[in-house]
Tab-separated table of C-alpha atoms in Angstrom:
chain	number	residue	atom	x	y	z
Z	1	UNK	CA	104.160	43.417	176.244
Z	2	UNK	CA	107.712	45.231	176.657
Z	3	UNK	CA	106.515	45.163	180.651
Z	4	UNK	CA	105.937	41.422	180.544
Z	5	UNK	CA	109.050	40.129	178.236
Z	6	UNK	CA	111.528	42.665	180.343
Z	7	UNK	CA	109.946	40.547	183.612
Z	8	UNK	CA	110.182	37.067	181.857
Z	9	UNK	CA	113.606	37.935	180.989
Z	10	UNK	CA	115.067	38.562	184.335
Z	11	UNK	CA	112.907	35.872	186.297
Z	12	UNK	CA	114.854	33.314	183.484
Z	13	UNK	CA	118.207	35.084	184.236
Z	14	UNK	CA	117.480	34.546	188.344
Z	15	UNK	CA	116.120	30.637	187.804
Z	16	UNK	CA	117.485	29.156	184.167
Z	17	UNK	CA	115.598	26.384	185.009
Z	18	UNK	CA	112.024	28.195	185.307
Z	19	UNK	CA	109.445	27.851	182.168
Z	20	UNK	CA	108.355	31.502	182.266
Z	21	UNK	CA	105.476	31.686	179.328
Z	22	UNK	CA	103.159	35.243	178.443
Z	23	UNK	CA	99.611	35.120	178.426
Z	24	UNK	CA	98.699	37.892	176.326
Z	25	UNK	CA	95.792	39.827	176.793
Z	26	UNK	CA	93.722	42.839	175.710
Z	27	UNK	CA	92.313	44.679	178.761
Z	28	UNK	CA	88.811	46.691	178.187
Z	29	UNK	CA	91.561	49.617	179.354
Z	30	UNK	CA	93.329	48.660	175.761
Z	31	UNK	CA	89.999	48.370	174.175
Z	32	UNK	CA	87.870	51.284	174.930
Z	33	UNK	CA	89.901	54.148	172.955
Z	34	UNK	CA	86.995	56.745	171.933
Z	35	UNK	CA	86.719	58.277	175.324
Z	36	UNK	CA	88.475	59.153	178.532
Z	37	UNK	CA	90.079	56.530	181.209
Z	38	UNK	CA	88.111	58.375	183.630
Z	39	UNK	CA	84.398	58.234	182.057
Z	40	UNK	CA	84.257	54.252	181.537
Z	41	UNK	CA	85.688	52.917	184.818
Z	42	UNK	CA	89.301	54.530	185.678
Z	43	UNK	CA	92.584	52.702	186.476
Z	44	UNK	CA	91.176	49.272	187.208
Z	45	UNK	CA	90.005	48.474	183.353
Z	46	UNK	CA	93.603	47.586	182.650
Z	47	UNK	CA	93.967	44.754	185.860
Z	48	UNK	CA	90.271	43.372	185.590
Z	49	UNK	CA	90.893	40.358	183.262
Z	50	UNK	CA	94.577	39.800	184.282
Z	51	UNK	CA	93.081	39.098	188.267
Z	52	UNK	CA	90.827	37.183	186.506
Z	53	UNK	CA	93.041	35.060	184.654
Z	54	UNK	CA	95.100	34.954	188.364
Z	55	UNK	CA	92.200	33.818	190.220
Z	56	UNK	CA	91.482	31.234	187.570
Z	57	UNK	CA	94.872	29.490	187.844
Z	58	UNK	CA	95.624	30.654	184.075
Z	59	UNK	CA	98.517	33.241	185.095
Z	60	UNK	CA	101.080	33.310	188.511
Z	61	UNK	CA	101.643	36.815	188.026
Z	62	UNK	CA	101.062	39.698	186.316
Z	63	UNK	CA	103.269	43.158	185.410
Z	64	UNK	CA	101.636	46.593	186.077
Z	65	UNK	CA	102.929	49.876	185.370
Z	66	UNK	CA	102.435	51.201	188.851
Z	67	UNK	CA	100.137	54.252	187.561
Z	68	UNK	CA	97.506	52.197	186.412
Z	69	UNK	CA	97.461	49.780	189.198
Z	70	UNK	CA	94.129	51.032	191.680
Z	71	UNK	CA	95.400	52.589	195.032
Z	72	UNK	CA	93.890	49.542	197.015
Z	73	UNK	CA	94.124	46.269	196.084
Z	74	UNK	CA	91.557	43.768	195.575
Z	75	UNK	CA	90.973	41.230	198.112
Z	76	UNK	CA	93.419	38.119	197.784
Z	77	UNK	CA	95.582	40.150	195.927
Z	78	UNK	CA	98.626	41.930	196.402
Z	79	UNK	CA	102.075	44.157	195.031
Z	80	UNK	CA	104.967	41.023	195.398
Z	81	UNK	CA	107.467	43.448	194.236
Z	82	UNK	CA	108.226	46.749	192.787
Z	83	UNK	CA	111.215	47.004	190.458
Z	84	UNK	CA	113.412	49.770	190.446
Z	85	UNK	CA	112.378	53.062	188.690
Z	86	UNK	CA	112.669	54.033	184.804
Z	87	UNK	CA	112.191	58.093	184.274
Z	88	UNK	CA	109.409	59.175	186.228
Z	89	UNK	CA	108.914	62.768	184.352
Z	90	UNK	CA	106.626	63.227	181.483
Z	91	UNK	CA	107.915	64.251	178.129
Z	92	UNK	CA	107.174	66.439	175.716
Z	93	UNK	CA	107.006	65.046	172.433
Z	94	UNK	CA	106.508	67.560	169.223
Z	95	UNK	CA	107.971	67.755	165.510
Z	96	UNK	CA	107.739	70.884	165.365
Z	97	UNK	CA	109.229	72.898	168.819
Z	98	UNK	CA	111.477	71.678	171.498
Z	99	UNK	CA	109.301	72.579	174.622
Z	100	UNK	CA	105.513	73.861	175.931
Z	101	UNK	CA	107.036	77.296	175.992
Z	102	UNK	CA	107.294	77.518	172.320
Z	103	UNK	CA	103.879	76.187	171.642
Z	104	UNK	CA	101.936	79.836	170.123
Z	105	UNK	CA	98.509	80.558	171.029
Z	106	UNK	CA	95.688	77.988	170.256
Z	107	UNK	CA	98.133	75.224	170.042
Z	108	UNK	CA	96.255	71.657	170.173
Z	109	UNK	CA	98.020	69.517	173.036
Z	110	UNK	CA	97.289	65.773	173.856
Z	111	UNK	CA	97.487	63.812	176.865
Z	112	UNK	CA	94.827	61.681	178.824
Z	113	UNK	CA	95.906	62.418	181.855
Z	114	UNK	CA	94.056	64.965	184.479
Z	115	UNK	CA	96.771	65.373	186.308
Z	116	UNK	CA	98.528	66.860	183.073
Z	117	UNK	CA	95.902	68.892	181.858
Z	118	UNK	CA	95.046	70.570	184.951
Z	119	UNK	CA	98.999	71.663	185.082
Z	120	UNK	CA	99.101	72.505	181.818
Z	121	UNK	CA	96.039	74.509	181.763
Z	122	UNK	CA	97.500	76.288	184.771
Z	123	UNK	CA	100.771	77.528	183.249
Z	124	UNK	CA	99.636	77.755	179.640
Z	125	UNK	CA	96.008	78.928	179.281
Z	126	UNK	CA	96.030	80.025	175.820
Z	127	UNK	CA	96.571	76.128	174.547
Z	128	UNK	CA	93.850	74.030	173.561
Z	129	UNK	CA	94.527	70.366	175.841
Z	130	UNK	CA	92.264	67.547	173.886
Z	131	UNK	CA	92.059	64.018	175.088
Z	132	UNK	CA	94.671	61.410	173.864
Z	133	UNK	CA	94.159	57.361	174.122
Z	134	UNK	CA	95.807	54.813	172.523
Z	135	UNK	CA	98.974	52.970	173.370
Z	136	UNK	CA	102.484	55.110	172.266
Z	137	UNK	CA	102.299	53.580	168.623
Z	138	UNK	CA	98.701	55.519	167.938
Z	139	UNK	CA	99.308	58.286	170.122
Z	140	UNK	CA	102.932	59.017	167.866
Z	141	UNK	CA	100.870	58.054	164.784
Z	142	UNK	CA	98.240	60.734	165.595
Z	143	UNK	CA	100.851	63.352	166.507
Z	144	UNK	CA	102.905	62.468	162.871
Z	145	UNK	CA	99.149	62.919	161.356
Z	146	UNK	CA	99.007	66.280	162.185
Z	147	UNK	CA	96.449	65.921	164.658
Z	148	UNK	CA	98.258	67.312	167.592
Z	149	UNK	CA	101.326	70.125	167.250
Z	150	UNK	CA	102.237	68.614	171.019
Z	151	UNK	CA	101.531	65.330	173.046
Z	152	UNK	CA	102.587	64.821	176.393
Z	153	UNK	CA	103.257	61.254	177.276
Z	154	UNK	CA	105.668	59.448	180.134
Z	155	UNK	CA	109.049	59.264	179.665
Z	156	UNK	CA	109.361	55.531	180.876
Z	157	UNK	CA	107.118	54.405	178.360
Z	158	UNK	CA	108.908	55.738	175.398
Z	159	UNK	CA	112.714	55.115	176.729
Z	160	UNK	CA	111.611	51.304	177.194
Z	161	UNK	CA	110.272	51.364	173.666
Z	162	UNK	CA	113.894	52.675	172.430
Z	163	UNK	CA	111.754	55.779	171.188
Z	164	UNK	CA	113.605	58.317	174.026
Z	165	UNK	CA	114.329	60.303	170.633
Z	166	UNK	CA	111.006	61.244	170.081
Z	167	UNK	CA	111.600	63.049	173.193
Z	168	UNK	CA	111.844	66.681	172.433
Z	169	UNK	CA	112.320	68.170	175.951
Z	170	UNK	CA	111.262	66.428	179.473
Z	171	UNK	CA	109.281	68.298	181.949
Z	172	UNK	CA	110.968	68.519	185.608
Z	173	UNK	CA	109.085	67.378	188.549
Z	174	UNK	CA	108.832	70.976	189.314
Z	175	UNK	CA	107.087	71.984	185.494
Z	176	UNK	CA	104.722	69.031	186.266
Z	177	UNK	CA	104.649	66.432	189.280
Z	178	UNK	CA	104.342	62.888	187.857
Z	179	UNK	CA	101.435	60.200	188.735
Z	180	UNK	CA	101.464	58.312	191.299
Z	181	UNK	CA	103.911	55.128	190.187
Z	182	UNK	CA	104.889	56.372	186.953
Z	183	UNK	CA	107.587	55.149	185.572
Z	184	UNK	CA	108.040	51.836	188.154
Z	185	UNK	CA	106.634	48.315	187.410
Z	186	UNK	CA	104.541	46.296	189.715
Z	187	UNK	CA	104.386	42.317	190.102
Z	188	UNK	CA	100.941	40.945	191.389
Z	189	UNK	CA	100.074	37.413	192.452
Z	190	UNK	CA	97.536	36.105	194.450
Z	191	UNK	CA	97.962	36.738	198.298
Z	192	UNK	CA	97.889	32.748	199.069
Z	193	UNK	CA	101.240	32.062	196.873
Z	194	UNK	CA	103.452	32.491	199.150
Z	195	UNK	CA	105.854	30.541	196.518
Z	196	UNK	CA	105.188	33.606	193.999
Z	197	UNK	CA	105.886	36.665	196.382
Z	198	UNK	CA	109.280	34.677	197.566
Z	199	UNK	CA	110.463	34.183	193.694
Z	200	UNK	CA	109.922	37.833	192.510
Z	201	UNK	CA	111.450	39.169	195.911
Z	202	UNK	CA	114.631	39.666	193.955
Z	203	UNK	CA	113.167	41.883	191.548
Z	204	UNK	CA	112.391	44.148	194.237
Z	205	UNK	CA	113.696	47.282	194.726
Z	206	UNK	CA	113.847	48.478	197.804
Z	207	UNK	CA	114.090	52.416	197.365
Z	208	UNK	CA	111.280	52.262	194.609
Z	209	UNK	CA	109.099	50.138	196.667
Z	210	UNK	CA	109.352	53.329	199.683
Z	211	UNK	CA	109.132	56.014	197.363
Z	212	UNK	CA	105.955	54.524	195.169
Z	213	UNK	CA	104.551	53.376	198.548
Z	214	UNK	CA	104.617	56.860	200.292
Z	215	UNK	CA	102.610	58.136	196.539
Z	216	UNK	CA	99.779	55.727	197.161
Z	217	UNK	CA	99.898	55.977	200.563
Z	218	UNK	CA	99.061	59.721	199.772
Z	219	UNK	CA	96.458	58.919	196.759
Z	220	UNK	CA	94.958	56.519	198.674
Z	221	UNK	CA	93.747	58.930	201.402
Z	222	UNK	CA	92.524	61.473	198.928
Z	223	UNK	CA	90.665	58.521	197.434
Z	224	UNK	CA	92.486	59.615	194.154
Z	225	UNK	CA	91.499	57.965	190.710
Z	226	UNK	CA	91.520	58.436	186.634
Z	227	UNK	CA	88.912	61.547	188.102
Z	228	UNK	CA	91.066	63.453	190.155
Z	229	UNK	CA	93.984	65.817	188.551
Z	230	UNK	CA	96.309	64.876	191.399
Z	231	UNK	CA	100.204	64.283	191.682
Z	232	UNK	CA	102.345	62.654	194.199
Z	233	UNK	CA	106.216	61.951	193.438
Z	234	UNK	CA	108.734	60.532	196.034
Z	235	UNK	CA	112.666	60.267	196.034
Z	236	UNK	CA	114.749	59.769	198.374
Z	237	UNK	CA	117.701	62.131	198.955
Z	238	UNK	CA	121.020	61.252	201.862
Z	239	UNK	CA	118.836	58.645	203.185
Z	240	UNK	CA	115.203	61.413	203.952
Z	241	UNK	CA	111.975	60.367	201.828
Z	242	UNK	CA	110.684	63.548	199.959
Z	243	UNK	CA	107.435	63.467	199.006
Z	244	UNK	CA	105.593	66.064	196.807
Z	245	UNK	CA	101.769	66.462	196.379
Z	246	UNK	CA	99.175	68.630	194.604
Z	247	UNK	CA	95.480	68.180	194.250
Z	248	UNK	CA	93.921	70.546	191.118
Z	249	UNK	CA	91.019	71.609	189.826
Z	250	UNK	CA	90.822	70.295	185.890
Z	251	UNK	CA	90.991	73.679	184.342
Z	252	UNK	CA	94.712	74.480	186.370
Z	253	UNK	CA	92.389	77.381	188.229
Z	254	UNK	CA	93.413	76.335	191.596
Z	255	UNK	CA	96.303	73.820	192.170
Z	256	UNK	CA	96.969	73.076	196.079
Z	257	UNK	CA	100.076	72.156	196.619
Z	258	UNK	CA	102.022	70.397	200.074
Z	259	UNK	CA	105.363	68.348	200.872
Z	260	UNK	CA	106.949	66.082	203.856
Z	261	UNK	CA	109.885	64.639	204.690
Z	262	UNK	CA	111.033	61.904	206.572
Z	263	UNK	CA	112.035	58.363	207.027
Z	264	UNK	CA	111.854	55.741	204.413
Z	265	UNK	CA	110.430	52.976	206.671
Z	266	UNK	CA	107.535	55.362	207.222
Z	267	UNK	CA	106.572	55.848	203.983
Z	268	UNK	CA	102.741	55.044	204.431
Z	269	UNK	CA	102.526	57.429	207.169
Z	270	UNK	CA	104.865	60.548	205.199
Z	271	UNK	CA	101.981	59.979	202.181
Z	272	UNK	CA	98.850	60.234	204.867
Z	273	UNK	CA	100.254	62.844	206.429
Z	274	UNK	CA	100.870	64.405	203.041
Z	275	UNK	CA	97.328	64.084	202.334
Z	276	UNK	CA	95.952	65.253	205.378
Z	277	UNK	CA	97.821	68.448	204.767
Z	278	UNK	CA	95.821	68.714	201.351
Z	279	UNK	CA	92.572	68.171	202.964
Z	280	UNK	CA	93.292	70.449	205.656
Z	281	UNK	CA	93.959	73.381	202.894
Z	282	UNK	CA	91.230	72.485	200.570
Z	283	UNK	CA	91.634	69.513	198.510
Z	284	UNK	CA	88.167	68.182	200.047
Z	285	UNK	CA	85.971	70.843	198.686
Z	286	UNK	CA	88.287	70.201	195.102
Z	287	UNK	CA	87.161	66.388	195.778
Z	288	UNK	CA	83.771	66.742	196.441
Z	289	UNK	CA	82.654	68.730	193.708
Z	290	UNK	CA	84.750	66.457	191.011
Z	291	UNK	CA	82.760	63.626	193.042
Z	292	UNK	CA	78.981	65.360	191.772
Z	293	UNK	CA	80.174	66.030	187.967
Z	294	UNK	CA	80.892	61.826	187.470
């Protein structure tokens, strides 16, 4: 909901005399809290409906956050715009010690991301990683319970919410390597409204749009999903795109790591090349056997 309001507010601050109403709706993604993302359909649960309601004429548009959006769009879709960056690190959030460091032996740690467990699992091995769903309101509430003495959650999410002090210590791109997207917002419309993709073109932003294209780019060809512990983060530095990329194995025992560099205007290519250098030192084989366990 913050996604859509903070959207509605600036398309009525571009055009004061646009009528911008919120459908609301509850995505299977929101629904479905008892098990992992990655066991009942992945990243698409949470765009399903809202295409739906698109293709239907009931909604123009509709507001991702950029990790959950699927790394290829669905036929007569597409990304209008891509809005400038929040935080893209992940946070550590605990009431009880300031980073993962402090966290003794056996500690109980939740996230529902692969990508974060494999990492974790790789530089902490003696803490306990158990799955975490729920949007930030439960996932707080369960930490506050007692359930969890850590959770690791993005640092967008929370900072939007006004709850960046329930951030005890953030985790540099170097401790963990965000998801793909996180921490940028998407706009989809249907590929036919022309009308739609010129409106929001304001509300894109141009160094986000490389940066997050270059991560999908790189996803994309590694055919990542919900399934695959994989990270990919882009910024660009004195005008060179630098992209960042691992591919894991969910309990951190191998992590294969790779980097480019180059122009921002080749974005797509930096995150296939980026990818191909993955394959070439072993992501495949991490691929394919993740591929037989679902």
């Amino acid at each position: 909901m913050w996604q859509a309001e903070y959207i509605q507010q600036r398309l009525r601050q571009l055009y004061p005399e646009l009528e911008v109403r919120i459908l609301g709706m509850t995505t299977k993604g929101d629904q479905i809290l008892d098990m992992p993302l990655s066991k009942i359909g992945g990243k698409g649960l949470f765009i399903k409906e809202l295409e739906q309601a698109m293709s239907e004429g009931r909604a123009d548009i509709a507001v991702h956050s950029m990790k959950d959006v699927t790394m290829t769009m669905p036929e007569g879709f597409c990304l209008a715009a891509i809005g400038e960056r929040e935080d893209p690190r992940d946070a550590f959030v605990s009431n009880q010690f300031k980073s993962l460091a402090d966290l003794p032996q056996g500690s109980i740690v939740g996230t529902s991301s692969m990508r974060r467990q494999s990492v974790l699992l790789a530089r902490f091995p003696h803490l306990n990683i158990k799955a975490l769903r729920g949007n930030v309101g439960t996932r707080l509430k369960k930490l506050d319970e007692g359930q969890f003495s850590a959770i690791i959650l993005a640092a967008a999410g929370l900072k939007r919410l006004g709850l960046g002090d329930r951030i005890a210590s953030l985790l540099s791109p170097e401790q963990s390597l965000p998801a793909v997207g996180q921490g940028a917002l998407g706009i989809e419309c249907r590929s036919d409204r022309a009308d739609l993709i010129e409106l929001v073109q304001p509300l894109n932003h141009p160094v986000t749009a490389h940066c997050v294209s270059a991560e999908r780019a790189m996803s994309r060809t590694l055919e990542g999903s919900c399934q695959v512990p994989l990270g990919g983060f882009a910024e660009i530095v004195d005008g060179v795109l630098k992209l960042r990329g691992f591919v894991a194995k969910p309990d951190g025992s191998q992590i294969i790591e790779a980097a480019v560099q180059g122009l921002p205007e080749e974005a797509e290519i930096l995150g296939t090349n980026l990818a191909e250098q993955l394959l070439a030192q072993g992501a495949g084989e991490i691929l394919a056997a993740l591929a037989l366990d679902h």
